[in-house]
Amino acid sequence: MSPRPDLGPRPRLGYAASPVDRATERRADADALRALESDPRARVYVIGGELIVLRKGEGGLDPLFACAEARALEGTREMAFLGLIDGAPRFVVALEPDAAAALKAGSTFEVVDLRSIAVRGLIAAEHLPPLAEGKALINWHARHRYCPNCGSATLVVEAGWRRDCPVCKAQHFPRTDPVAIMLPVAGDRCVLGRSHRFAPSMWSCLAGYIEPGEAIEDAVRRETREEAGIVCGRVAYFASQPWPFPTSLMIGCHVEAMSHDIVIEHNELADARWFDREEVALMLARQHPEGLTAPVPVAIAYHIIRAWVEDGVDFG
Ligand SMILES: [Zn+2]
């Protein structure tokens, strides 16, 4: 086995390790919520669909608004309590996406999608987990204003963490969609794929939604077989992170490749092939002679790939 590269300090995983104490016990307590909203330390993120509204200030871009400032914006919809950060209440307010886009016109705000904010490092990284929480929640609200059971208009309750139907009495909870994202490995080699939407130089892990009634391990093996034709054995869980595009949870794994020949499912993948460890290390370090790259560190794929490059995988 060849020596394993050392790529230096590991960057943090973009949307994971949230500083938010969700304080879920306060959601149903109207008095506690009023007190949280009127707390002078309370701050709000403003989100319109894919767009995050940032205030332009002397010190750079600021994603935080006072409650009254946020409510005064045109086109506000639902408000939700995200939790406490160092004891200070943090909320999210939804804007109609058109209203958010309209704010681009003035000079007061920078209105940017969350992917760009994360990749370009436009604001402090500590805001990414609560923004992921808020964005996923706001997306869910926008899609559940009517009861999926009977079609009646639903009402926001529990500080934005539930919508109730006043007609059929159904209670609706925010959803999270689990996605398996995996790196098939065999000794010093791994399989990377390219989605049709990737930049031409970029290669990454394989991934797919976990289906109802399916275990994570089975989804990892099924997706790897379907997308790349590789038969897989043991699965090792690595880490997870929220991926609010719109409401996914990425569940990162390494998987033992038991077969060699790749058969690409072209509806899913533009390409897939085997890479050896040294080549992948150059891609992670952005030093590949042909300019091939791995994903950016805000994506869990970077960390799944890097962990294998530096540490290998113990399938137990
Ligand atoms: Zn209903």
Short mmCIF file of C-alpha atoms and ligand atoms in Angstrom, two decimals:
data_model
loop_
_atom_site.label_atom_id
_atom_site.label_comp_id
_atom_site.label_asym_id
_atom_site.label_seq_id
_atom_site.Cartn_x
_atom_site.Cartn_y
_atom_site.Cartn_z
CA MET A 1 0.00 0.00 0.00
CA SER A 2 1.39 3.43 -0.91
CA PRO A 3 2.01 6.08 1.79
CA ARG A 4 -1.02 8.20 2.56
CA PRO A 5 -0.83 11.91 1.78
CA ASP A 6 -1.23 14.53 4.49
CA LEU A 7 -3.24 17.49 3.22
CA GLY A 8 -2.80 19.70 6.29
CA PRO A 9 -5.43 21.08 8.67
CA ARG A 10 -8.98 19.93 7.92
CA PRO A 11 -11.55 22.67 7.25
CA ARG A 12 -14.90 22.49 9.01
CA LEU A 13 -17.91 20.80 7.50
CA GLY A 14 -20.08 23.64 6.18
CA TYR A 15 -23.56 23.24 7.65
CA ALA A 16 -22.82 20.80 10.50
CA ALA A 17 -21.85 21.44 14.14
CA SER A 18 -24.59 24.00 14.70
CA PRO A 19 -24.16 26.46 17.57
CA VAL A 20 -27.97 26.63 17.96
CA ASP A 21 -29.66 25.37 21.13
CA ARG A 22 -33.09 24.72 19.66
CA ALA A 23 -34.80 25.21 23.03
CA THR A 24 -37.72 23.13 21.75
CA GLU A 25 -39.56 23.41 25.08
CA ARG A 26 -40.26 27.08 24.36
CA ARG A 27 -41.98 26.53 21.01
CA ALA A 28 -45.43 25.86 22.47
CA ASP A 29 -45.17 28.49 25.20
CA ALA A 30 -46.76 31.74 23.92
CA ASP A 31 -45.44 33.85 26.80
CA ALA A 32 -41.92 32.51 26.39
CA LEU A 33 -42.04 33.23 22.66
CA ARG A 34 -43.20 36.81 23.17
CA ALA A 35 -40.33 37.30 25.62
CA LEU A 36 -37.87 35.85 23.10
CA GLU A 37 -39.11 38.16 20.35
CA SER A 38 -38.87 41.24 22.53
CA ASP A 39 -35.42 40.31 23.87
CA PRO A 40 -33.05 43.09 22.72
CA ARG A 41 -30.51 40.43 21.73
CA ALA A 42 -32.99 38.72 19.36
CA ARG A 43 -31.86 38.60 15.73
CA VAL A 44 -33.44 37.37 12.53
CA TYR A 45 -32.30 35.85 9.26
CA VAL A 46 -34.35 36.92 6.23
CA ILE A 47 -34.78 34.27 3.54
CA GLY A 48 -36.78 34.37 0.30
CA GLY A 49 -36.73 30.99 -1.44
CA GLU A 50 -33.13 30.35 -2.46
CA LEU A 51 -32.07 33.89 -1.58
CA ILE A 52 -30.60 35.15 1.68
CA VAL A 53 -30.87 38.88 2.40
CA LEU A 54 -27.65 40.40 3.77
CA ARG A 55 -27.24 43.96 5.00
CA LYS A 56 -24.34 45.93 3.61
CA GLY A 57 -22.38 47.56 6.40
CA GLU A 58 -19.04 49.13 7.16
CA GLY A 59 -17.71 45.84 8.47
CA GLY A 60 -18.91 43.81 5.50
CA LEU A 61 -22.08 41.81 4.92
CA ASP A 62 -24.35 41.12 7.90
CA PRO A 63 -27.04 38.39 7.78
CA LEU A 64 -28.71 39.51 11.03
CA PHE A 65 -31.67 41.89 11.38
CA ALA A 66 -33.46 43.17 14.47
CA CYS A 67 -36.98 41.70 14.69
CA ALA A 68 -38.69 45.02 13.89
CA GLU A 69 -36.41 45.63 10.89
CA ALA A 70 -37.16 42.22 9.45
CA ARG A 71 -40.91 42.56 9.95
CA ALA A 72 -40.87 45.98 8.27
CA LEU A 73 -39.66 44.51 4.96
CA GLU A 74 -42.19 44.16 2.12
CA GLY A 75 -43.50 40.66 1.44
CA THR A 76 -42.85 38.91 4.75
CA ARG A 77 -44.53 35.56 5.39
CA GLU A 78 -43.87 33.01 8.14
CA MET A 79 -41.57 33.62 11.10
CA ALA A 80 -39.98 30.76 13.04
CA PHE A 81 -37.87 30.43 16.16
CA LEU A 82 -34.58 28.71 15.34
CA GLY A 83 -33.27 28.59 18.90
CA LEU A 84 -30.72 30.28 21.13
CA ILE A 85 -27.13 31.12 20.31
CA ASP A 86 -25.15 31.94 23.46
CA GLY A 87 -28.52 32.59 25.10
CA ALA A 88 -29.66 35.10 22.44
CA PRO A 89 -32.84 34.29 20.49
CA ARG A 90 -32.42 33.68 16.78
CA PHE A 91 -35.36 33.67 14.34
CA VAL A 92 -35.94 33.34 10.62
CA VAL A 93 -38.45 35.36 8.58
CA ALA A 94 -39.65 34.23 5.17
CA LEU A 95 -39.92 36.76 2.36
CA GLU A 96 -41.81 36.10 -0.84
CA PRO A 97 -39.03 35.15 -3.30
CA ASP A 98 -40.05 38.01 -5.63
CA ALA A 99 -39.81 40.47 -2.73
CA ALA A 100 -36.33 39.18 -1.88
CA ALA A 101 -35.23 39.49 -5.51
CA ALA A 102 -36.61 43.06 -5.60
CA LEU A 103 -34.25 44.04 -2.78
CA LYS A 104 -31.33 43.45 -5.15
CA ALA A 105 -32.18 46.73 -6.86
CA GLY A 106 -31.33 49.05 -3.96
CA SER A 107 -27.95 49.70 -2.37
CA THR A 108 -28.92 48.63 1.17
CA PHE A 109 -28.84 44.85 0.73
CA GLU A 110 -26.84 42.12 -0.90
CA VAL A 111 -29.23 39.34 -1.90
CA VAL A 112 -27.40 36.09 -2.62
CA ASP A 113 -28.11 32.37 -2.73
CA LEU A 114 -26.79 30.27 0.14
CA ARG A 115 -24.44 28.15 -2.00
CA SER A 116 -22.60 31.29 -3.12
CA ILE A 117 -22.46 32.63 0.43
CA ALA A 118 -20.92 29.36 1.66
CA VAL A 119 -18.47 28.78 -1.19
CA ARG A 120 -17.33 32.40 -1.38
CA GLY A 121 -17.19 32.81 2.41
CA LEU A 122 -19.27 36.00 2.28
CA ILE A 123 -20.20 35.85 5.99
CA ALA A 124 -18.78 34.16 9.10
CA ALA A 125 -18.98 30.34 8.87
CA GLU A 126 -20.87 30.15 12.19
CA HIS A 127 -23.98 31.47 10.38
CA LEU A 128 -24.12 28.54 7.96
CA PRO A 129 -25.76 25.95 10.27
CA PRO A 130 -28.59 28.26 11.46
CA LEU A 131 -29.08 29.48 7.88
CA ALA A 132 -29.40 25.85 6.79
CA GLU A 133 -31.97 25.31 9.53
CA GLY A 134 -33.90 28.43 8.55
CA LYS A 135 -33.75 27.87 4.81
CA ALA A 136 -35.00 24.28 5.02
CA LEU A 137 -37.80 25.32 7.37
CA ILE A 138 -38.88 28.26 5.19
CA ASN A 139 -38.91 26.01 2.13
CA TRP A 140 -41.17 23.56 3.94
CA HIS A 141 -43.58 26.34 4.96
CA ALA A 142 -43.80 27.61 1.38
CA ARG A 143 -44.87 24.13 0.23
CA HIS A 144 -47.31 23.36 3.06
CA ARG A 145 -49.64 26.34 3.18
CA TYR A 146 -52.43 23.94 2.24
CA CYS A 147 -53.19 20.65 3.94
CA PRO A 148 -51.88 17.66 1.93
CA ASN A 149 -54.73 15.66 3.46
CA CYS A 150 -57.80 17.81 2.64
CA GLY A 151 -56.61 20.93 0.81
CA SER A 152 -57.62 23.50 3.46
CA ALA A 153 -55.35 26.42 4.39
CA THR A 154 -53.07 25.42 7.28
CA LEU A 155 -52.04 27.49 10.31
CA VAL A 156 -48.52 28.00 11.70
CA VAL A 157 -48.13 26.76 15.29
CA GLU A 158 -45.28 25.76 17.62
CA ALA A 159 -43.14 28.79 16.72
CA GLY A 160 -42.98 27.68 13.09
CA TRP A 161 -42.27 24.00 13.73
CA ARG A 162 -45.71 22.65 12.84
CA ARG A 163 -48.67 23.54 10.61
CA ASP A 164 -52.12 22.43 11.66
CA CYS A 165 -55.17 21.93 9.51
CA PRO A 166 -58.22 23.55 11.16
CA VAL A 167 -60.62 21.39 9.10
CA CYS A 168 -59.36 17.79 9.22
CA LYS A 169 -57.15 18.43 12.30
CA ALA A 170 -54.07 16.89 10.68
CA GLN A 171 -50.75 18.09 12.09
CA HIS A 172 -47.91 18.59 9.61
CA PHE A 173 -44.24 18.58 10.61
CA PRO A 174 -41.20 19.94 8.75
CA ARG A 175 -39.60 17.28 6.59
CA THR A 176 -36.01 16.21 6.08
CA ASP A 177 -35.07 14.11 3.05
CA PRO A 178 -32.24 11.63 3.70
CA VAL A 179 -29.67 11.25 0.93
CA ALA A 180 -26.96 8.60 0.90
CA ILE A 181 -23.65 9.97 -0.41
CA MET A 182 -20.84 7.50 -0.76
CA LEU A 183 -17.34 6.76 -1.94
CA PRO A 184 -16.86 3.23 -3.28
CA VAL A 185 -13.32 2.12 -2.44
CA ALA A 186 -11.08 -0.90 -3.05
CA GLY A 187 -7.65 -0.68 -1.44
CA ASP A 188 -5.78 2.28 -2.93
CA ARG A 189 -8.46 3.09 -5.49
CA CYS A 190 -11.88 4.69 -5.40
CA VAL A 191 -14.71 5.46 -7.81
CA LEU A 192 -15.69 9.06 -8.46
CA GLY A 193 -18.49 10.24 -10.70
CA ARG A 194 -19.57 13.34 -12.52
CA SER A 195 -23.12 14.60 -12.55
CA HIS A 196 -24.39 16.30 -15.71
CA ARG A 197 -24.66 19.59 -13.78
CA PHE A 198 -21.03 19.60 -12.53
CA ALA A 199 -18.35 21.91 -13.85
CA PRO A 200 -16.40 19.95 -16.51
CA SER A 201 -13.35 19.41 -14.29
CA MET A 202 -15.15 18.27 -11.12
CA TRP A 203 -15.52 14.73 -9.81
CA SER A 204 -17.29 13.71 -6.62
CA CYS A 205 -18.98 10.97 -4.62
CA LEU A 206 -22.05 9.13 -5.86
CA ALA A 207 -25.34 9.99 -4.17
CA GLY A 208 -29.05 9.29 -4.15
CA TYR A 209 -32.20 9.63 -2.07
CA ILE A 210 -32.88 6.94 0.48
CA GLU A 211 -36.29 5.47 -0.31
CA PRO A 212 -39.13 4.62 2.10
CA GLY A 213 -38.51 1.29 3.79
CA GLU A 214 -34.82 1.33 2.93
CA ALA A 215 -31.84 1.18 5.33
CA ILE A 216 -28.93 3.57 4.76
CA GLU A 217 -26.61 0.64 3.94
CA ASP A 218 -29.04 -0.79 1.38
CA ALA A 219 -29.47 2.61 -0.26
CA VAL A 220 -25.68 3.01 -0.50
CA ARG A 221 -25.34 -0.37 -2.23
CA ARG A 222 -28.37 0.15 -4.49
CA GLU A 223 -27.33 3.62 -5.67
CA THR A 224 -23.74 2.55 -6.34
CA ARG A 225 -24.97 -0.45 -8.35
CA GLU A 226 -27.56 1.62 -10.25
CA GLU A 227 -25.34 4.58 -11.07
CA ALA A 228 -21.99 2.90 -11.70
CA GLY A 229 -22.71 -0.83 -11.96
CA ILE A 230 -20.41 -1.61 -9.02
CA VAL A 231 -21.42 -4.44 -6.70
CA CYS A 232 -20.80 -3.40 -3.10
CA GLY A 233 -20.22 -5.10 0.23
CA ARG A 234 -19.68 -3.53 3.62
CA VAL A 235 -20.70 0.07 4.36
CA ALA A 236 -18.97 2.32 6.89
CA TYR A 237 -20.84 5.41 8.12
CA PHE A 238 -18.63 8.51 8.08
CA ALA A 239 -20.60 11.66 9.02
CA SER A 240 -23.72 13.59 8.06
CA GLN A 241 -24.59 17.17 7.36
CA PRO A 242 -27.75 19.13 6.56
CA TRP A 243 -27.93 20.20 2.92
CA PRO A 244 -30.70 22.78 2.63
CA PHE A 245 -31.24 22.48 -1.17
CA PRO A 246 -34.02 22.29 -0.34
CA THR A 247 -34.37 19.98 2.68
CA SER A 248 -31.84 17.16 2.48
CA LEU A 249 -29.71 15.46 5.08
CA MET A 250 -26.55 14.08 3.46
CA ILE A 251 -25.48 10.80 5.10
CA GLY A 252 -21.87 10.19 4.18
CA CYS A 253 -20.47 6.66 3.86
CA HIS A 254 -17.60 4.68 2.47
CA VAL A 255 -18.53 1.45 0.75
CA GLU A 256 -16.48 -1.59 -0.16
CA ALA A 257 -16.45 -2.11 -3.95
CA MET A 258 -16.63 -5.84 -4.73
CA SER A 259 -16.55 -5.61 -8.53
CA HIS A 260 -14.42 -3.63 -10.94
CA ASP A 261 -16.23 -2.93 -14.20
CA ILE A 262 -18.11 0.35 -14.35
CA VAL A 263 -21.43 0.57 -16.16
CA ILE A 264 -22.70 4.14 -16.15
CA GLU A 265 -26.38 4.97 -15.88
CA HIS A 266 -26.33 8.00 -18.15
CA ASN A 267 -29.57 9.50 -16.89
CA GLU A 268 -27.89 9.89 -13.49
CA LEU A 269 -24.20 10.36 -14.30
CA ALA A 270 -22.20 11.95 -17.09
CA ASP A 271 -19.18 9.81 -16.23
CA ALA A 272 -17.60 7.62 -13.56
CA ARG A 273 -14.19 5.98 -13.27
CA TRP A 274 -11.58 4.60 -10.91
CA PHE A 275 -8.97 6.95 -9.42
CA ASP A 276 -5.93 6.10 -7.34
CA ARG A 277 -5.16 7.76 -4.02
CA GLU A 278 -2.33 9.98 -5.30
CA GLU A 279 -4.46 11.40 -8.10
CA VAL A 280 -7.34 12.16 -5.72
CA ALA A 281 -4.93 13.85 -3.28
CA LEU A 282 -3.85 16.19 -6.10
CA MET A 283 -7.49 16.94 -6.91
CA LEU A 284 -8.27 17.80 -3.27
CA ALA A 285 -5.20 20.04 -3.14
CA ARG A 286 -6.17 21.65 -6.49
CA GLN A 287 -2.81 20.60 -7.97
CA HIS A 288 -3.98 18.02 -10.52
CA PRO A 289 -1.91 18.35 -13.76
CA GLU A 290 -5.07 18.23 -15.91
CA GLY A 291 -7.01 20.58 -13.63
CA LEU A 292 -9.39 17.93 -12.27
CA THR A 293 -10.95 18.93 -8.94
CA ALA A 294 -12.83 17.47 -6.00
CA PRO A 295 -15.76 19.29 -4.32
CA VAL A 296 -15.23 22.33 -2.08
CA PRO A 297 -14.90 21.80 1.70
CA VAL A 298 -18.42 23.09 2.42
CA ALA A 299 -19.70 19.83 0.86
CA ILE A 300 -19.53 16.59 2.81
CA ALA A 301 -18.19 14.86 -0.32
CA TYR A 302 -14.87 16.68 0.18
CA HIS A 303 -14.58 15.23 3.68
CA ILE A 304 -15.64 11.69 2.69
CA ILE A 305 -13.03 11.67 -0.06
CA ARG A 306 -10.34 13.28 2.04
CA ALA A 307 -10.84 10.90 4.98
CA TRP A 308 -10.20 7.95 2.65
CA VAL A 309 -7.16 9.63 1.09
CA GLU A 310 -5.53 10.41 4.43
CA ASP A 311 -6.81 7.66 6.73
CA GLY A 312 -8.18 4.86 4.57
CA VAL A 313 -11.35 3.12 5.73
CA ASP A 314 -11.88 0.53 8.45
CA PHE A 315 -14.89 -1.57 7.48
CA GLY A 316 -14.72 -3.40 10.82
ZN ZN B 1 -56.73 19.03 6.41
#
